[in-house]
mmCIF file of N, CA, C and O in Angstrom:
data_model
loop_
_atom_site.group_PDB
_atom_site.id
_atom_site.type_symbol
_atom_site.label_atom_id
_atom_site.label_comp_id
_atom_site.label_asym_id
_atom_site.label_seq_id
_atom_site.Cartn_x
_atom_site.Cartn_y
_atom_site.Cartn_z
ATOM 1 N N MET A 1 167.789 114.988 119.237
ATOM 2 C CA MET A 1 166.826 114.669 118.216
ATOM 3 C C MET A 1 166.077 115.923 117.804
ATOM 4 O O MET A 1 165.664 116.706 118.646
ATOM 5 N N LYS A 2 165.880 116.083 116.516
ATOM 6 C CA LYS A 2 165.213 117.262 115.982
ATOM 7 C C LYS A 2 163.697 117.041 115.932
ATOM 8 O O LYS A 2 163.229 116.010 115.475
ATOM 9 N N SER A 3 162.957 118.033 116.444
ATOM 10 C CA SER A 3 161.498 117.958 116.415
ATOM 11 C C SER A 3 161.001 118.402 115.046
ATOM 12 O O SER A 3 161.415 119.443 114.535
ATOM 13 N N LEU A 4 160.132 117.622 114.453
ATOM 14 C CA LEU A 4 159.588 117.950 113.132
ATOM 15 C C LEU A 4 158.152 118.414 113.242
ATOM 16 O O LEU A 4 157.373 117.864 114.014
ATOM 17 N N GLU A 5 157.815 119.438 112.469
ATOM 18 C CA GLU A 5 156.432 119.915 112.401
ATOM 19 C C GLU A 5 155.633 118.971 111.517
ATOM 20 O O GLU A 5 156.151 118.459 110.530
ATOM 21 N N PRO A 6 154.349 118.751 111.833
ATOM 22 C CA PRO A 6 153.511 117.962 110.926
ATOM 23 C C PRO A 6 153.404 118.670 109.574
ATOM 24 O O PRO A 6 153.470 119.902 109.515
ATOM 25 N N PRO A 7 153.257 117.934 108.474
ATOM 26 C CA PRO A 7 153.197 118.551 107.148
ATOM 27 C C PRO A 7 152.112 119.624 107.020
ATOM 28 O O PRO A 7 152.294 120.614 106.336
ATOM 29 N N SER A 8 150.984 119.462 107.706
ATOM 30 C CA SER A 8 149.896 120.427 107.578
ATOM 31 C C SER A 8 150.271 121.802 108.118
ATOM 32 O O SER A 8 149.687 122.804 107.735
ATOM 33 N N CYS A 9 151.253 121.883 109.003
ATOM 34 C CA CYS A 9 151.668 123.175 109.556
ATOM 35 C C CYS A 9 152.435 124.007 108.544
ATOM 36 O O CYS A 9 152.516 125.223 108.661
ATOM 37 N N ASN A 10 153.008 123.373 107.554
ATOM 38 C CA ASN A 10 153.801 124.075 106.559
ATOM 39 C C ASN A 10 152.988 124.481 105.335
ATOM 40 O O ASN A 10 153.498 125.180 104.471
ATOM 41 N N MET A 11 151.784 124.028 105.244
ATOM 42 C CA MET A 11 150.964 124.310 104.068
ATOM 43 C C MET A 11 150.274 125.656 104.230
ATOM 44 O O MET A 11 149.811 125.993 105.313
ATOM 45 N N PRO A 12 150.204 126.444 103.146
ATOM 46 C CA PRO A 12 149.509 127.727 103.240
ATOM 47 C C PRO A 12 148.012 127.529 103.435
ATOM 48 O O PRO A 12 147.439 126.525 103.011
ATOM 49 N N ALA A 13 147.395 128.488 104.104
ATOM 50 C CA ALA A 13 145.949 128.423 104.324
ATOM 51 C C ALA A 13 145.231 128.594 102.985
ATOM 52 O O ALA A 13 145.667 129.373 102.145
ATOM 53 N N PRO A 14 144.132 127.868 102.777
ATOM 54 C CA PRO A 14 143.390 128.021 101.531
ATOM 55 C C PRO A 14 142.805 129.430 101.419
ATOM 56 O O PRO A 14 142.443 130.049 102.423
ATOM 57 N N ALA A 15 142.729 129.923 100.205
ATOM 58 C CA ALA A 15 142.175 131.261 99.957
ATOM 59 C C ALA A 15 140.660 131.248 100.124
ATOM 60 O O ALA A 15 140.018 130.199 100.036
ATOM 61 N N LEU A 16 140.101 132.413 100.364
ATOM 62 C CA LEU A 16 138.645 132.554 100.431
ATOM 63 C C LEU A 16 138.038 132.368 99.051
ATOM 64 O O LEU A 16 138.629 132.757 98.051
ATOM 65 N N VAL A 17 136.856 131.781 99.031
ATOM 66 C CA VAL A 17 136.083 131.673 97.798
ATOM 67 C C VAL A 17 134.744 132.340 98.077
ATOM 68 O O VAL A 17 134.050 131.986 99.026
ATOM 69 N N PHE A 18 134.397 133.319 97.266
ATOM 70 C CA PHE A 18 133.134 134.033 97.426
ATOM 71 C C PHE A 18 132.100 133.422 96.494
ATOM 72 O O PHE A 18 132.399 133.116 95.344
ATOM 73 N N ILE A 19 130.874 133.228 97.017
ATOM 74 C CA ILE A 19 129.771 132.810 96.153
ATOM 75 C C ILE A 19 128.600 133.756 96.392
ATOM 76 O O ILE A 19 128.458 134.348 97.459
ATOM 77 N N GLY A 20 127.792 133.905 95.375
ATOM 78 C CA GLY A 20 126.618 134.762 95.454
ATOM 79 C C GLY A 20 125.989 134.869 94.081
ATOM 80 O O GLY A 20 126.472 134.279 93.108
ATOM 81 N N LYS A 21 124.922 135.626 93.998
ATOM 82 C CA LYS A 21 124.221 135.804 92.720
ATOM 83 C C LYS A 21 124.691 137.072 92.029
ATOM 84 O O LYS A 21 124.956 138.082 92.677
ATOM 85 N N ASN A 22 124.762 136.999 90.702
ATOM 86 C CA ASN A 22 125.078 138.193 89.936
ATOM 87 C C ASN A 22 123.789 138.942 89.595
ATOM 88 O O ASN A 22 122.693 138.534 90.014
ATOM 89 N N GLY A 23 123.897 140.020 88.860
ATOM 90 C CA GLY A 23 122.750 140.856 88.525
ATOM 91 C C GLY A 23 121.711 140.159 87.654
ATOM 92 O O GLY A 23 120.571 140.615 87.555
ATOM 93 N N ARG A 24 122.064 139.056 87.014
ATOM 94 C CA ARG A 24 121.137 138.295 86.165
ATOM 95 C C ARG A 24 120.573 137.067 86.863
ATOM 96 O O ARG A 24 119.901 136.248 86.262
ATOM 97 N N GLY A 25 120.900 136.926 88.168
ATOM 98 C CA GLY A 25 120.362 135.803 88.928
ATOM 99 C C GLY A 25 121.159 134.520 88.829
ATOM 100 O O GLY A 25 120.758 133.500 89.379
ATOM 101 N N GLN A 26 122.294 134.549 88.149
ATOM 102 C CA GLN A 26 123.156 133.373 88.065
ATOM 103 C C GLN A 26 124.050 133.324 89.299
ATOM 104 O O GLN A 26 124.402 134.354 89.858
ATOM 105 N N TRP A 27 124.421 132.132 89.691
ATOM 106 C CA TRP A 27 125.323 131.972 90.826
ATOM 107 C C TRP A 27 126.764 132.091 90.364
ATOM 108 O O TRP A 27 127.134 131.567 89.320
ATOM 109 N N VAL A 28 127.557 132.794 91.148
ATOM 110 C CA VAL A 28 128.974 133.022 90.857
ATOM 111 C C VAL A 28 129.799 132.424 91.986
ATOM 112 O O VAL A 28 129.442 132.568 93.160
ATOM 113 N N ALA A 29 130.874 131.752 91.642
ATOM 114 C CA ALA A 29 131.889 131.325 92.609
ATOM 115 C C ALA A 29 133.200 131.922 92.119
ATOM 116 O O ALA A 29 133.540 131.794 90.945
ATOM 117 N N GLN A 30 133.933 132.604 93.017
ATOM 118 C CA GLN A 30 135.170 133.275 92.617
ATOM 119 C C GLN A 30 136.182 133.229 93.756
ATOM 120 O O GLN A 30 135.878 133.633 94.881
ATOM 121 N N GLU A 31 137.365 132.736 93.480
ATOM 122 C CA GLU A 31 138.453 132.755 94.446
ATOM 123 C C GLU A 31 138.887 134.201 94.651
ATOM 124 O O GLU A 31 138.859 135.000 93.723
ATOM 125 N N GLN A 32 139.263 134.570 95.871
ATOM 126 C CA GLN A 32 139.500 135.970 96.213
ATOM 127 C C GLN A 32 140.550 136.649 95.353
ATOM 128 O O GLN A 32 140.485 137.854 95.141
ATOM 129 N N ASN A 33 141.515 135.928 94.834
ATOM 130 C CA ASN A 33 142.548 136.527 93.999
ATOM 131 C C ASN A 33 142.264 136.371 92.512
ATOM 132 O O ASN A 33 143.096 136.707 91.686
ATOM 133 N N GLY A 34 141.097 135.838 92.178
ATOM 134 C CA GLY A 34 140.722 135.669 90.781
ATOM 135 C C GLY A 34 141.401 134.504 90.092
ATOM 136 O O GLY A 34 141.384 134.420 88.860
ATOM 137 N N LEU A 35 141.983 133.579 90.859
ATOM 138 C CA LEU A 35 142.676 132.450 90.244
ATOM 139 C C LEU A 35 141.721 131.478 89.570
ATOM 140 O O LEU A 35 142.080 130.825 88.598
ATOM 141 N N TYR A 36 140.510 131.367 90.093
ATOM 142 C CA TYR A 36 139.498 130.523 89.458
ATOM 143 C C TYR A 36 138.130 131.064 89.802
ATOM 144 O O TYR A 36 137.946 131.808 90.755
ATOM 145 N N GLY A 37 137.158 130.694 88.999
ATOM 146 C CA GLY A 37 135.788 131.127 89.219
ATOM 147 C C GLY A 37 134.906 130.679 88.072
ATOM 148 O O GLY A 37 135.392 130.193 87.057
ATOM 149 N N GLY A 38 133.600 130.854 88.247
ATOM 150 C CA GLY A 38 132.678 130.464 87.195
ATOM 151 C C GLY A 38 131.256 130.881 87.508
ATOM 152 O O GLY A 38 130.951 131.372 88.592
ATOM 153 N N LEU A 39 130.388 130.676 86.510
ATOM 154 C CA LEU A 39 128.952 130.942 86.630
ATOM 155 C C LEU A 39 128.223 129.610 86.739
ATOM 156 O O LEU A 39 128.576 128.651 86.055
ATOM 157 N N PHE A 40 127.164 129.583 87.569
ATOM 158 C CA PHE A 40 126.452 128.338 87.833
ATOM 159 C C PHE A 40 124.953 128.577 87.868
ATOM 160 O O PHE A 40 124.502 129.675 88.176
ATOM 161 N N VAL A 41 124.175 127.533 87.580
ATOM 162 C CA VAL A 41 122.727 127.658 87.558
ATOM 163 C C VAL A 41 122.096 127.523 88.938
ATOM 164 O O VAL A 41 120.935 127.874 89.121
ATOM 165 N N SER A 42 122.864 127.012 89.917
ATOM 166 C CA SER A 42 122.316 126.858 91.266
ATOM 167 C C SER A 42 123.396 127.088 92.315
ATOM 168 O O SER A 42 124.597 126.999 92.035
ATOM 169 N N ARG A 43 122.936 127.363 93.529
ATOM 170 C CA ARG A 43 123.856 127.526 94.658
ATOM 171 C C ARG A 43 124.610 126.228 94.911
ATOM 172 O O ARG A 43 125.801 126.225 95.203
ATOM 173 N N ALA A 44 123.902 125.119 94.807
ATOM 174 C CA ALA A 44 124.523 123.817 95.057
ATOM 175 C C ALA A 44 125.693 123.563 94.104
ATOM 176 O O ALA A 44 126.743 123.067 94.521
ATOM 177 N N GLU A 45 125.530 123.920 92.834
ATOM 178 C CA GLU A 45 126.609 123.721 91.865
ATOM 179 C C GLU A 45 127.778 124.664 92.137
ATOM 180 O O GLU A 45 128.942 124.284 91.993
ATOM 181 N N ALA A 46 127.489 125.892 92.545
ATOM 182 C CA ALA A 46 128.553 126.839 92.890
ATOM 183 C C ALA A 46 129.338 126.327 94.097
ATOM 184 O O ALA A 46 130.570 126.401 94.122
ATOM 185 N N MET A 47 128.634 125.813 95.101
ATOM 186 C CA MET A 47 129.291 125.258 96.285
ATOM 187 C C MET A 47 130.133 124.034 95.937
ATOM 188 O O MET A 47 131.258 123.884 96.404
ATOM 189 N N LYS A 48 129.583 123.162 95.110
ATOM 190 C CA LYS A 48 130.297 121.948 94.698
ATOM 191 C C LYS A 48 131.609 122.325 94.012
ATOM 192 O O LYS A 48 132.668 121.759 94.308
ATOM 193 N N TYR A 49 131.546 123.295 93.115
ATOM 194 C CA TYR A 49 132.734 123.767 92.403
ATOM 195 C C TYR A 49 133.739 124.386 93.380
ATOM 196 O O TYR A 49 134.934 124.081 93.344
ATOM 197 N N ALA A 50 133.253 125.260 94.268
ATOM 198 C CA ALA A 50 134.127 125.940 95.220
ATOM 199 C C ALA A 50 134.848 124.924 96.120
ATOM 200 O O ALA A 50 136.052 125.038 96.360
ATOM 201 N N LEU A 51 134.115 123.942 96.597
ATOM 202 C CA LEU A 51 134.715 122.918 97.449
ATOM 203 C C LEU A 51 135.755 122.090 96.701
ATOM 204 O O LEU A 51 136.824 121.782 97.233
ATOM 205 N N PHE A 52 135.458 121.755 95.470
ATOM 206 C CA PHE A 52 136.417 120.988 94.667
ATOM 207 C C PHE A 52 137.695 121.792 94.454
ATOM 208 O O PHE A 52 138.802 121.287 94.639
ATOM 209 N N GLU A 53 137.538 123.055 94.082
ATOM 210 C CA GLU A 53 138.694 123.888 93.762
ATOM 211 C C GLU A 53 139.526 124.267 94.984
ATOM 212 O O GLU A 53 140.733 124.444 94.872
ATOM 213 N N ASN A 54 138.898 124.400 96.152
ATOM 214 C CA ASN A 54 139.671 124.833 97.326
ATOM 215 C C ASN A 54 140.127 123.662 98.202
ATOM 216 O O ASN A 54 140.564 123.873 99.334
ATOM 217 N N GLY A 55 140.025 122.452 97.697
ATOM 218 C CA GLY A 55 140.510 121.299 98.458
ATOM 219 C C GLY A 55 139.579 120.878 99.572
ATOM 220 O O GLY A 55 140.020 120.342 100.578
ATOM 221 N N HIS A 56 138.280 121.136 99.405
ATOM 222 C CA HIS A 56 137.243 120.743 100.367
ATOM 223 C C HIS A 56 137.428 121.414 101.728
ATOM 224 O O HIS A 56 137.480 120.753 102.769
ATOM 225 N N HIS A 57 137.497 122.752 101.702
ATOM 226 C CA HIS A 57 137.587 123.562 102.918
ATOM 227 C C HIS A 57 136.360 124.470 103.006
ATOM 228 O O HIS A 57 136.413 125.636 102.628
ATOM 229 N N PRO A 58 135.229 123.953 103.508
ATOM 230 C CA PRO A 58 134.005 124.762 103.555
ATOM 231 C C PRO A 58 134.146 126.008 104.419
ATOM 232 O O PRO A 58 133.443 126.994 104.216
ATOM 233 N N GLU A 59 135.079 125.999 105.368
ATOM 234 C CA GLU A 59 135.258 127.154 106.240
ATOM 235 C C GLU A 59 135.827 128.371 105.503
ATOM 236 O O GLU A 59 135.814 129.477 106.030
ATOM 237 N N THR A 60 136.305 128.180 104.291
ATOM 238 C CA THR A 60 136.861 129.302 103.524
ATOM 239 C C THR A 60 135.909 129.809 102.448
ATOM 240 O O THR A 60 136.281 130.648 101.634
ATOM 241 N N ILE A 61 134.673 129.304 102.441
ATOM 242 C CA ILE A 61 133.680 129.762 101.470
ATOM 243 C C ILE A 61 132.782 130.793 102.132
ATOM 244 O O ILE A 61 132.236 130.564 103.207
ATOM 245 N N VAL A 62 132.647 131.939 101.482
ATOM 246 C CA VAL A 62 131.871 133.046 102.017
ATOM 247 C C VAL A 62 130.746 133.370 101.037
ATOM 248 O O VAL A 62 131.004 133.665 99.866
ATOM 249 N N GLU A 63 129.513 133.281 101.524
ATOM 250 C CA GLU A 63 128.376 133.643 100.683
ATOM 251 C C GLU A 63 128.062 135.120 100.903
ATOM 252 O O GLU A 63 127.854 135.556 102.035
ATOM 253 N N LEU A 64 128.050 135.874 99.813
ATOM 254 C CA LEU A 64 127.809 137.312 99.882
ATOM 255 C C LEU A 64 126.322 137.619 99.756
ATOM 256 O O LEU A 64 125.631 137.009 98.944
ATOM 257 N N ALA A 65 125.859 138.575 100.524
ATOM 258 C CA ALA A 65 124.457 138.993 100.451
ATOM 259 C C ALA A 65 124.238 139.951 99.284
ATOM 260 O O ALA A 65 123.154 140.027 98.733
ATOM 261 N N ARG A 66 125.276 140.678 98.900
ATOM 262 C CA ARG A 66 125.160 141.622 97.788
ATOM 263 C C ARG A 66 125.431 140.889 96.476
ATOM 264 O O ARG A 66 125.917 139.759 96.482
ATOM 265 N N THR A 67 125.126 141.535 95.361
ATOM 266 C CA THR A 67 125.401 140.904 94.071
ATOM 267 C C THR A 67 126.903 140.839 93.839
ATOM 268 O O THR A 67 127.670 141.671 94.326
ATOM 269 N N ILE A 68 127.301 139.839 93.112
ATOM 270 C CA ILE A 68 128.706 139.633 92.774
ATOM 271 C C ILE A 68 128.786 139.290 91.294
ATOM 272 O O ILE A 68 128.018 138.464 90.808
ATOM 273 N N GLU A 69 129.654 139.951 90.594
ATOM 274 C CA GLU A 69 129.848 139.667 89.179
ATOM 275 C C GLU A 69 131.143 138.877 89.015
ATOM 276 O O GLU A 69 132.101 139.100 89.751
ATOM 277 N N LEU A 70 131.149 137.965 88.062
ATOM 278 C CA LEU A 70 132.363 137.196 87.796
ATOM 279 C C LEU A 70 133.458 138.171 87.381
ATOM 280 O O LEU A 70 133.297 138.946 86.449
ATOM 281 N N ASP A 71 134.545 138.150 88.116
ATOM 282 C CA ASP A 71 135.628 139.109 87.921
ATOM 283 C C ASP A 71 136.819 138.427 87.268
ATOM 284 O O ASP A 71 137.379 137.500 87.837
ATOM 285 N N THR A 72 137.196 138.890 86.099
ATOM 286 C CA THR A 72 138.365 138.330 85.432
ATOM 287 C C THR A 72 139.578 139.253 85.536
ATOM 288 O O THR A 72 140.607 138.975 84.963
ATOM 289 N N ASP A 73 139.440 140.352 86.289
ATOM 290 C CA ASP A 73 140.536 141.312 86.438
ATOM 291 C C ASP A 73 141.172 141.298 87.817
ATOM 292 O O ASP A 73 142.040 142.110 88.106
ATOM 293 N N GLY A 74 140.723 140.440 88.748
ATOM 294 C CA GLY A 74 141.319 140.333 90.070
ATOM 295 C C GLY A 74 140.891 141.394 91.063
ATOM 296 O O GLY A 74 141.548 141.612 92.059
ATOM 297 N N ARG A 75 139.767 142.048 90.852
ATOM 298 C CA ARG A 75 139.317 143.110 91.759
ATOM 299 C C ARG A 75 138.766 142.560 93.068
ATOM 300 O O ARG A 75 138.656 143.287 94.032
ATOM 301 N N LEU A 76 138.423 141.283 93.135
ATOM 302 C CA LEU A 76 137.857 140.717 94.360
ATOM 303 C C LEU A 76 138.875 140.601 95.481
ATOM 304 O O LEU A 76 138.511 140.455 96.635
ATOM 305 N N ALA A 77 140.144 140.669 95.183
ATOM 306 C CA ALA A 77 141.165 140.522 96.219
ATOM 307 C C ALA A 77 140.960 141.526 97.351
ATOM 308 O O ALA A 77 141.131 141.202 98.516
ATOM 309 N N SER A 78 140.557 142.740 97.047
ATOM 310 C CA SER A 78 140.358 143.741 98.096
ATOM 311 C C SER A 78 139.154 143.412 98.969
ATOM 312 O O SER A 78 139.132 143.744 100.145
ATOM 313 N N ILE A 79 138.155 142.746 98.424
ATOM 314 C CA ILE A 79 136.995 142.334 99.217
ATOM 315 C C ILE A 79 137.417 141.318 100.265
ATOM 316 O O ILE A 79 136.953 141.328 101.386
ATOM 317 N N GLY A 80 138.345 140.446 99.923
ATOM 318 C CA GLY A 80 138.829 139.438 100.857
ATOM 319 C C GLY A 80 139.383 140.058 102.124
ATOM 320 O O GLY A 80 139.240 139.505 103.203
ATOM 321 N N LEU A 81 139.994 141.210 102.017
ATOM 322 C CA LEU A 81 140.540 141.877 103.188
ATOM 323 C C LEU A 81 139.437 142.297 104.146
ATOM 324 O O LEU A 81 139.630 142.306 105.355
ATOM 325 N N LEU A 82 138.268 142.635 103.624
ATOM 326 C CA LEU A 82 137.159 143.050 104.469
ATOM 327 C C LEU A 82 136.637 141.902 105.323
ATOM 328 O O LEU A 82 136.144 142.113 106.415
ATOM 329 N N PHE A 83 136.747 140.686 104.821
ATOM 330 C CA PHE A 83 136.206 139.527 105.518
ATOM 331 C C PHE A 83 137.252 138.785 106.333
ATOM 332 O O PHE A 83 136.956 137.763 106.911
ATOM 333 N N ALA A 84 138.466 139.283 106.381
ATOM 334 C CA ALA A 84 139.552 138.554 107.026
ATOM 335 C C ALA A 84 139.228 138.157 108.460
ATOM 336 O O ALA A 84 139.582 137.071 108.902
ATOM 337 N N SER A 85 138.533 139.007 109.203
ATOM 338 C CA SER A 85 138.262 138.651 110.593
ATOM 339 C C SER A 85 136.803 138.262 110.830
ATOM 340 O O SER A 85 136.508 137.589 111.797
ATOM 341 N N GLY A 86 135.891 138.666 109.953
ATOM 342 C CA GLY A 86 134.481 138.412 110.220
ATOM 343 C C GLY A 86 133.770 137.654 109.134
ATOM 344 O O GLY A 86 132.601 137.873 108.893
ATOM 345 N N ARG A 87 134.473 136.743 108.468
ATOM 346 C CA ARG A 87 133.806 136.020 107.389
ATOM 347 C C ARG A 87 132.769 135.053 107.950
ATOM 348 O O ARG A 87 132.882 134.586 109.065
ATOM 349 N N ARG A 88 131.804 134.725 107.098
ATOM 350 C CA ARG A 88 130.721 133.840 107.518
ATOM 351 C C ARG A 88 130.738 132.595 106.640
ATOM 352 O O ARG A 88 130.357 132.638 105.490
ATOM 353 N N PRO A 89 131.210 131.459 107.159
ATOM 354 C CA PRO A 89 131.197 130.226 106.368
ATOM 355 C C PRO A 89 129.762 129.817 106.050
ATOM 356 O O PRO A 89 128.848 130.073 106.820
ATOM 357 N N VAL A 90 129.579 129.160 104.898
ATOM 358 C CA VAL A 90 128.225 128.803 104.486
ATOM 359 C C VAL A 90 128.003 127.292 104.465
ATOM 360 O O VAL A 90 126.888 126.867 104.262
ATOM 361 N N ALA A 91 129.013 126.495 104.600
ATOM 362 C CA ALA A 91 128.794 125.048 104.522
ATOM 363 C C ALA A 91 129.102 124.369 105.827
ATOM 364 O O ALA A 91 129.745 124.819 106.684
#
């Protein structure tokens, strides 16, 4: 008899989503590879969006202490590498 892996073992890990404030005080949520993101009026709305987009994985959301600008060119991907081992979940 062949042993089967549970379906969750074959699924890729969800990407990191960074949230934080931009230079104008707006909240930003951005997936590490730039696949999705947006500007929000509150932290709660940024978190709600991030959770919806990442399939409700709060452990993959990282709140940045520094300012973050909405990136439409994919430059955030390199930041994700910095947090690979020491990210801080916020939810």
